[in-house]
Coordinates of C-alpha atoms in Angstrom, one line a residue:
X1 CA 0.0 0.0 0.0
X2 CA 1.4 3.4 -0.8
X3 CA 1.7 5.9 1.6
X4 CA 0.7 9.4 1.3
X5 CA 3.3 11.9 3.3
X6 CA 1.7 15.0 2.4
X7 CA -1.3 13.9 4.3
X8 CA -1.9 15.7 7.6
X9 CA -0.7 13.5 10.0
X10 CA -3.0 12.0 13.1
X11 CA -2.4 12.7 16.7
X12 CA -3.0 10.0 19.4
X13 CA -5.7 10.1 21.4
X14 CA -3.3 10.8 24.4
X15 CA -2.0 13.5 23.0
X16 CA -3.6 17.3 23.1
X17 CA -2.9 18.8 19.5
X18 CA -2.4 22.5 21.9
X19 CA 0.2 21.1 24.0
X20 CA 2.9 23.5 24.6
X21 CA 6.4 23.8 23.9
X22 CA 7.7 24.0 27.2
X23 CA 5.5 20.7 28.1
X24 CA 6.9 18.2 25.2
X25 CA 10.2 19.6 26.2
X26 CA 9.8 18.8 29.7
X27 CA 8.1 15.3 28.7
X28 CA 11.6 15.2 26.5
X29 CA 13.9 15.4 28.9
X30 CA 12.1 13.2 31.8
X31 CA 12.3 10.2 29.3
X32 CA 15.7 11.0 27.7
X33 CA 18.4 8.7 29.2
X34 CA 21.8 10.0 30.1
X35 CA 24.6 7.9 28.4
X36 CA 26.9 5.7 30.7
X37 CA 30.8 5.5 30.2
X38 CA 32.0 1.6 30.9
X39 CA 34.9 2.2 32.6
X40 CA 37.1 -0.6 34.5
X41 CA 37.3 -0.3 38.5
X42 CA 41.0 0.2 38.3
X43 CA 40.9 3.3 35.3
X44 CA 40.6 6.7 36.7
X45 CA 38.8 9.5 35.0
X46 CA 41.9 11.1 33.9
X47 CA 41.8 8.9 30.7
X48 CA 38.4 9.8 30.1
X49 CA 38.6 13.1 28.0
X50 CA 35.2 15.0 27.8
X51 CA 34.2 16.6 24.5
X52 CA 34.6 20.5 25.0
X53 CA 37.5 19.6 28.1
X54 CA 40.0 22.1 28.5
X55 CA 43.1 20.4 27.4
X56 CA 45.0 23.5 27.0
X57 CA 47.4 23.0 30.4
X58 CA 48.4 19.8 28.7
X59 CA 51.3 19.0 26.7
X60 CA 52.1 16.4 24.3
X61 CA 55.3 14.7 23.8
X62 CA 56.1 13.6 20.3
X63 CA 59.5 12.9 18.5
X64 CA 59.4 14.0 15.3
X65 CA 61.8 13.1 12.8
X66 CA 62.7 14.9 9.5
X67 CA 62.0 13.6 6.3
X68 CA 64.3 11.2 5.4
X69 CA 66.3 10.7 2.5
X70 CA 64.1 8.1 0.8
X71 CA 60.4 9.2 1.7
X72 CA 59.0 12.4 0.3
X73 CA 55.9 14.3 0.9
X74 CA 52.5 14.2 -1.7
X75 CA 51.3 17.6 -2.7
X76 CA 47.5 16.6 -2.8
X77 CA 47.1 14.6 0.6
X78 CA 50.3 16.0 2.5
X79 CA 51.5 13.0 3.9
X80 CA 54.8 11.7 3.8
X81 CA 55.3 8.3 2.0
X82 CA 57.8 5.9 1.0
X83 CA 60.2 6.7 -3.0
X84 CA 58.1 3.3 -4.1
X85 CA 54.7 4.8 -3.8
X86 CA 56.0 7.9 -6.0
X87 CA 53.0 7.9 -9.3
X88 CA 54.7 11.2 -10.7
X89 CA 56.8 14.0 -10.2
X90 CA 55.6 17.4 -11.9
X91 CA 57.2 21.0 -11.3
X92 CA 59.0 19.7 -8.3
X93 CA 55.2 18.5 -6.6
X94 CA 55.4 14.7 -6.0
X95 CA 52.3 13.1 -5.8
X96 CA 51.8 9.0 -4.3
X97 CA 49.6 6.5 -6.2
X98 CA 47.1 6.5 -3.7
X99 CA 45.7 10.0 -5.0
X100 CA 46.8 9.2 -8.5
X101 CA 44.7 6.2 -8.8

């Protein structure tokens, strides 16, 4: 059977067609359900990072190395691969086979 979605849609019977805003939001949020973290009893929460955390009094320490002497970096997804993934070589830009395809 095909179904008509520009047809006005039909409220339950337990539901007022004049119910205000405010209400469904409060209805909302009474029935929402908070999301849980599983977290093992011996982690602590400073593992955990929260979206929007302030990580700005951290610091990260990461060795980076140069570019070495066989490795060189493609000009159209900027990351640094290997002389045998090397599809072609044009005005000095190197470009790797992945984005030459």
């Amino acid at each position: 059977m095909a179904t008509d979605y520009d047809e006005p849609r039909v409220r339950p019977e337990d539901q007022p067609a004049n119910e205000s805003l405010e209400a469904i939001q409060a209805q909302r949020s009474a029935t929402t359900q908070t999301a849980l973290i599983d977290v093992e009893d011996g982690e602590t929460a400073e593992g955990i990072d929260l979206p929007g955390a302030d990580l700005s009094h951290e610091e990260l320490l990461i060795q980076v190395i140069p570019e070495q002497e066989d490795e060189f970096t493609c000009m159209s997804c900027f990351l640094v691969h290997h002389r045998s993934q090397l599809a072609r070589e044009k005005n000095g830009d190197k470009y790797c086979t992945e984005c030459e395809g």
